[in-house]
Amino acid sequence: MTVTTPAPPRRRWPSPLALGITAAVVALHVFAWNATGFSPAALVQGADGIADFFAEALPPDLTWDTVLRPSLEAALVTLGIGLLGTTFSVPFALVLALLAARATTSGSAAYQAARSVLSFLRSVPDVVFALIFVTAVGLGPFAGVLALVFHNTGVLGKLWAEAMEETDLGPRDALWVHGASRVQVAAHAVLPTALPQLVGLLLYRLDVNVRSSLVLGLVGAGGIGFLINQSIKLFRFDEMVTHILVVLVLVIVVDQLSALIRRRIGA
Amino acid sequence: MAALEIRKLTKSFAGRPVLTGVDLQVRAGEFVAVLGANGSGKSTALRCVVGLETPDAGEIHTEGRSAMVFQKIHLVGRRTALDNVCAGALGGLPLHRSVSPLLFPRELREEAMRCLDRVGLADRAGERAGRLSGGQQQRVAIARALCRRPRVLLADEPVSALDPSAAEQVITLLADLASEGLAVAAVLHQPQLARSADRIVGLLGGRVAFDGPPGIVSGSDVDALYLPERTAA
């Protein structure tokens, strides 16, 4: 008996809609190319300038008293800005996330209000917050901490709310049918179920905030960003490279610690 | 009077009727097994009783509190068995004694230990729930339900995810709890396990097709519940 294999289905060519979307994406990139003055030729022509820059920047100035020690001290300040900016945003982000997650919120009005506050805090860049707080509390790291607290509340609250919404709702239902209140359900079902994700996101934000506090230093919020800004203004690129190397070490240490903790908690 | 009484219960989802007039009574001390094909409305009926679904029409009366265990168990794996059991009785606690397991009153922890002891797991009280076997987790979930001190215990496919030995343990436990005075209604997918119950109720097309003791319900009665599903398959 001969068995006839069915013919394969006909090829499916891209639909006109898919072709149209592809053409639109290509057109957008052409527009962006022109709008940004993207020019590989200019980069090649300017290679001499880059060579001059590296000639001035290398080797880095590792003088202990005037460059490296101040750099390390400022790096600790930068770490402090990122740490406090993250930690002090936790209570605000937690309350707003609980209100902004459908798994825990107490009503649609509270949900909408919390979502709006989070959107506002998230949409104002931390640098803008820093400029505002510099006018209030003066130049220095404190303004940077305040800026990060506000901006990070928006970002962390949003991320946490999403994580809570994605958790298994079974434990929540189980407690709810046993008469638990919303706060009790949040405390004993939603939060412990989502804990690894919440801690993972917190550490990720700490990592981001340490890097953000570097940028905040450029607008007067202290830390090593402030030193980098000064070096650039004084054309001391060899000092700038030293500061950047210190930043590199700081970012790697924070990243590794964060990864280690996330592995331990299974996030 | 029955501890659980359901009359003419109806429920539709997006215009599709799931319950079309379910009548069910469970007396204190009685273990009722509810059988039926997928989509026959078994779980929906139980979920209506505990308020997870709102019925379109009909009456539900429960004497005292009701509690429920689920197919997917729904424990918090990171918390200890004891903390999970305590969580079954949060409803009666003020907020300042209930937002963290560290604040649970001694009386609650002692009651939770009694419940764990009742299901044979007192020696695993301090273990994380996620580290227990499936059968042990389901018994912890039953202890959590008992901690609420219910008069009616509902079980929605409590053994579907368990191996035969663990499933038999759980069914025996439910039967024992019923013999101690609890009204127990369990949705099951295993007709042979339903034979341990005092009564078997068959649901077909959203209403009760038969209701009687295992000695009276025949194999063909049970088979008829699953015929449409088999035909469809």
CSV table of N, CA and C in Angstrom, one decimal, chain A residues 174-175 177-178, chain B residues 67-76 80-82 84-88 115-116 119 121 129 132-148 150 153-155 158 162 170 173-174 177:
chain,number,residue,atom,x,y,z
A,174,ALA,N,-7.6,32.8,47.9
A,174,ALA,CA,-7.8,31.8,49.0
A,174,ALA,C,-7.9,32.6,50.3
A,175,LEU,N,-7.2,33.7,50.5
A,175,LEU,CA,-7.3,34.5,51.8
A,175,LEU,C,-8.6,35.3,51.7
A,177,VAL,N,-11.5,34.5,50.4
A,177,VAL,CA,-12.7,33.7,50.8
A,177,VAL,C,-12.7,33.3,52.2
A,178,HIS,N,-11.5,33.5,52.9
A,178,HIS,CA,-11.4,33.2,54.3
A,178,HIS,C,-11.6,34.4,55.1
B,67,ALA,N,-15.4,27.6,54.3
B,67,ALA,CA,-14.0,27.7,53.9
B,67,ALA,C,-13.8,26.8,52.6
B,68,MET,N,-12.7,27.1,52.0
B,68,MET,CA,-12.5,26.4,50.7
B,68,MET,C,-11.1,26.0,50.4
B,69,VAL,N,-10.9,24.8,49.8
B,69,VAL,CA,-9.6,24.4,49.4
B,69,VAL,C,-9.6,24.3,47.8
B,70,PHE,N,-8.5,24.5,47.2
B,70,PHE,CA,-8.5,24.6,45.7
B,70,PHE,C,-7.6,23.6,45.1
B,71,GLN,N,-7.8,23.4,43.8
B,71,GLN,CA,-7.0,22.4,43.1
B,71,GLN,C,-5.6,22.8,43.1
B,72,LYS,N,-5.3,24.1,42.8
B,72,LYS,CA,-3.9,24.6,42.7
B,72,LYS,C,-3.4,25.0,44.1
B,73,ILE,N,-4.1,24.7,45.2
B,73,ILE,CA,-3.7,24.7,46.6
B,73,ILE,C,-3.5,26.2,47.1
B,74,HIS,N,-2.8,27.0,46.3
B,74,HIS,CA,-2.7,28.4,46.6
B,74,HIS,C,-2.1,28.8,48.0
B,75,LEU,N,-1.1,28.1,48.3
B,75,LEU,CA,-0.3,28.5,49.5
B,75,LEU,C,0.7,29.5,49.1
B,76,VAL,N,1.3,30.2,50.1
B,76,VAL,CA,2.4,31.1,49.8
B,76,VAL,C,3.7,30.2,50.1
B,80,THR,N,6.1,29.7,56.0
B,80,THR,CA,6.0,28.4,56.7
B,80,THR,C,4.6,27.8,56.6
B,81,ALA,N,4.5,26.5,56.8
B,81,ALA,CA,3.2,25.9,56.9
B,81,ALA,C,2.3,26.6,58.0
B,82,LEU,N,2.9,26.9,59.1
B,82,LEU,CA,2.2,27.5,60.2
B,82,LEU,C,1.7,28.8,59.8
B,84,ASN,N,1.0,29.9,56.9
B,84,ASN,CA,0.0,29.8,55.9
B,84,ASN,C,-1.4,29.4,56.6
B,85,VAL,N,-1.3,28.5,57.6
B,85,VAL,CA,-2.5,28.1,58.3
B,85,VAL,C,-3.1,29.3,59.1
B,86,CYS,N,-2.2,30.1,59.7
B,86,CYS,CA,-2.7,31.2,60.5
B,86,CYS,C,-3.4,32.2,59.5
B,87,ALA,N,-3.0,32.3,58.3
B,87,ALA,CA,-3.6,33.2,57.3
B,87,ALA,C,-5.0,32.9,57.0
B,88,GLY,N,-5.5,31.7,57.4
B,88,GLY,CA,-6.9,31.3,57.2
B,88,GLY,C,-7.8,32.0,58.1
B,115,CYS,N,-4.7,22.7,64.1
B,115,CYS,CA,-5.2,22.4,62.8
B,115,CYS,C,-4.2,21.6,62.0
B,116,LEU,N,-2.9,22.0,62.1
B,116,LEU,CA,-1.9,21.2,61.4
B,116,LEU,C,-1.8,19.8,62.0
B,119,VAL,N,-4.4,17.5,60.6
B,119,VAL,CA,-4.1,17.0,59.2
B,119,VAL,C,-2.8,16.2,59.2
B,121,LEU,N,0.3,17.1,60.2
B,121,LEU,CA,1.5,17.8,59.8
B,121,LEU,C,2.1,18.7,60.8
B,129,ALA,N,6.2,26.2,53.0
B,129,ALA,CA,5.2,25.4,52.4
B,129,ALA,C,5.6,24.9,51.0
B,132,LEU,N,7.2,21.4,50.8
B,132,LEU,CA,6.4,20.2,51.1
B,132,LEU,C,5.9,19.5,49.8
B,133,SER,N,5.6,18.2,49.9
B,133,SER,CA,5.1,17.5,48.7
B,133,SER,C,3.7,18.1,48.4
B,134,GLY,N,3.2,17.7,47.2
B,134,GLY,CA,1.9,18.2,46.8
B,134,GLY,C,0.8,17.8,47.7
B,135,GLY,N,0.8,16.5,48.2
B,135,GLY,CA,-0.2,16.0,49.1
B,135,GLY,C,-0.1,16.7,50.4
B,136,GLN,N,1.1,17.0,50.9
B,136,GLN,CA,1.3,17.7,52.2
B,136,GLN,C,0.8,19.1,52.1
B,137,GLN,N,1.1,19.7,50.9
B,137,GLN,CA,0.6,21.1,50.7
B,137,GLN,C,-0.9,21.2,50.7
B,138,GLN,N,-1.6,20.2,50.1
B,138,GLN,CA,-3.0,20.2,50.1
B,138,GLN,C,-3.6,20.0,51.5
B,139,ARG,N,-2.9,19.2,52.3
B,139,ARG,CA,-3.3,19.0,53.7
B,139,ARG,C,-3.1,20.3,54.5
B,140,VAL,N,-2.0,21.1,54.2
B,140,VAL,CA,-1.8,22.4,54.9
B,140,VAL,C,-2.9,23.3,54.5
B,141,ALA,N,-3.3,23.2,53.2
B,141,ALA,CA,-4.4,24.1,52.7
B,141,ALA,C,-5.7,23.7,53.5
B,142,ILE,N,-5.9,22.5,53.7
B,142,ILE,CA,-7.1,22.1,54.5
B,142,ILE,C,-7.0,22.6,55.9
B,143,ALA,N,-5.8,22.5,56.5
B,143,ALA,CA,-5.6,23.1,57.9
B,143,ALA,C,-5.9,24.6,57.9
B,144,ARG,N,-5.5,25.3,56.8
B,144,ARG,CA,-5.7,26.7,56.7
B,144,ARG,C,-7.3,26.9,56.7
B,145,ALA,N,-8.0,26.1,56.0
B,145,ALA,CA,-9.4,26.3,55.9
B,145,ALA,C,-10.0,26.0,57.3
B,146,LEU,N,-9.5,24.9,58.0
B,146,LEU,CA,-10.0,24.6,59.3
B,146,LEU,C,-9.8,25.7,60.3
B,147,CYS,N,-8.7,26.4,60.2
B,147,CYS,CA,-8.3,27.5,61.1
B,147,CYS,C,-9.4,28.6,61.2
B,148,ARG,N,-10.2,28.6,60.1
B,148,ARG,CA,-11.3,29.6,60.1
B,148,ARG,C,-12.5,29.1,60.9
B,150,PRO,N,-14.7,26.6,60.2
B,150,PRO,CA,-15.9,26.7,59.3
B,150,PRO,C,-16.9,25.6,59.7
B,153,LEU,N,-17.1,23.0,54.6
B,153,LEU,CA,-15.8,23.0,53.9
B,153,LEU,C,-16.1,22.6,52.4
B,154,LEU,N,-15.6,23.5,51.5
B,154,LEU,CA,-15.8,23.2,50.1
B,154,LEU,C,-14.4,22.9,49.5
B,155,ALA,N,-14.4,21.9,48.6
B,155,ALA,CA,-13.1,21.5,48.0
B,155,ALA,C,-13.2,21.4,46.5
B,158,PRO,N,-9.7,18.9,44.8
B,158,PRO,CA,-8.6,19.0,45.8
B,158,PRO,C,-7.5,17.9,45.5
B,162,LEU,N,-2.7,15.5,42.5
B,162,LEU,CA,-2.0,14.6,43.4
B,162,LEU,C,-1.8,13.2,42.9
B,170,VAL,N,-6.0,12.5,51.1
B,170,VAL,CA,-6.8,13.8,51.2
B,170,VAL,C,-8.3,13.4,51.3
B,173,LEU,N,-9.1,12.2,54.7
B,173,LEU,CA,-9.1,13.3,55.6
B,173,LEU,C,-10.4,14.0,55.5
B,174,LEU,N,-10.9,14.3,54.3
B,174,LEU,CA,-12.2,15.0,54.1
B,174,LEU,C,-13.3,14.2,54.7
B,177,LEU,N,-13.2,14.5,58.4
B,177,LEU,CA,-13.7,15.8,58.9
B,177,LEU,C,-15.2,15.8,58.9
